[in-house]
Amino acid sequence: MTVRVTGTGEVALVGACPSEDAETLLQAILEHPEATVDLRGCDGAHTAVVQVLLAARPPVRGPAAGAFLRQWVEPLLNAR
């Protein structure tokens, strides 16, 4: 599982997040609405996972491990 809720309630994405983790990520964000999503361990994410992030717009911690996420997705998530 690449979506983990830490002891502090932060949602961490780790490794390459497949499409199956989009629902898990959404559940974690809904259960912890104030949580920050940590992208520092995320090498890549399926577009379904990216869509959840863009729709939910949680606060994020980075920089993301993956270049694509760091260059293209993170700026969209940080634009408020």
Coordinates of C-alpha atoms in Angstrom, one line a residue:
M1 CA 0.0 0.0 0.0
T2 CA 1.4 3.3 -1.0
V3 CA -1.0 5.5 1.0
R4 CA -0.2 5.6 4.7
V5 CA -1.8 7.6 7.5
T6 CA 0.9 8.4 10.0
G7 CA 0.6 8.5 13.8
T8 CA 0.2 12.3 13.5
G9 CA -2.7 12.0 11.1
E10 CA -0.6 13.0 8.1
V11 CA -1.3 11.2 4.8
A12 CA 2.0 10.0 3.2
L13 CA 2.3 8.8 -0.4
V14 CA 5.2 6.4 -0.8
G15 CA 6.7 4.9 -4.0
A16 CA 4.7 4.7 -7.2
C17 CA 1.0 5.1 -6.4
P18 CA -1.2 2.9 -8.7
S19 CA -4.8 3.7 -9.7
E20 CA -6.1 1.4 -7.0
D21 CA -4.8 3.8 -4.4
A22 CA -7.0 6.7 -5.5
E23 CA -9.9 5.4 -3.5
T24 CA -7.7 4.8 -0.5
L25 CA -6.3 8.3 -0.7
L26 CA -9.7 9.8 -1.0
Q27 CA -10.9 7.9 2.1
A28 CA -7.8 9.0 4.1
I29 CA -8.4 12.6 3.1
L30 CA -12.1 12.4 4.0
E31 CA -11.3 10.8 7.4
H32 CA -8.6 13.3 8.1
P33 CA -9.7 16.6 6.5
E34 CA -7.1 18.7 8.2
A35 CA -4.2 16.4 7.3
T36 CA -1.3 17.3 5.1
V37 CA -0.4 15.0 2.3
D38 CA 3.3 14.2 2.3
L39 CA 4.6 13.8 -1.3
R40 CA 8.3 13.6 -0.3
G41 CA 8.4 9.8 -0.7
C42 CA 6.2 9.6 -3.8
D43 CA 8.1 8.7 -7.0
G44 CA 5.0 8.7 -9.2
A45 CA 1.3 8.7 -9.2
H46 CA -1.4 7.4 -11.6
T47 CA -3.6 10.1 -13.0
A48 CA -6.5 8.8 -10.8
V49 CA -4.4 9.6 -7.7
V50 CA -3.5 13.0 -9.1
Q51 CA -7.2 13.7 -9.8
V52 CA -8.0 13.0 -6.2
L53 CA -5.3 15.4 -5.1
L54 CA -6.5 18.1 -7.5
A55 CA -10.1 17.7 -6.5
A56 CA -9.6 17.6 -2.8
R57 CA -6.8 20.2 -2.7
P58 CA -5.3 19.1 0.6
P59 CA -2.3 21.0 2.0
V60 CA 0.9 19.2 0.7
R61 CA 4.4 18.7 2.0
G62 CA 7.1 18.3 -0.6
P63 CA 9.1 18.4 -2.7
A64 CA 7.8 15.2 -4.3
A65 CA 10.4 12.5 -5.0
G66 CA 9.2 12.1 -8.6
A67 CA 10.2 14.8 -11.1
F68 CA 6.9 14.9 -12.9
L69 CA 5.0 15.4 -9.6
R70 CA 7.5 18.0 -8.5
Q71 CA 7.5 20.0 -11.7
W72 CA 3.8 19.8 -12.8
V73 CA 1.5 18.6 -10.0
E74 CA 2.9 20.2 -6.9
P75 CA 2.7 23.8 -8.3
L76 CA -1.0 23.2 -9.1
L77 CA -1.6 21.9 -5.6
N78 CA 0.3 24.8 -4.0
A79 CA -1.6 27.5 -6.0
R80 CA -4.3 28.7 -3.8

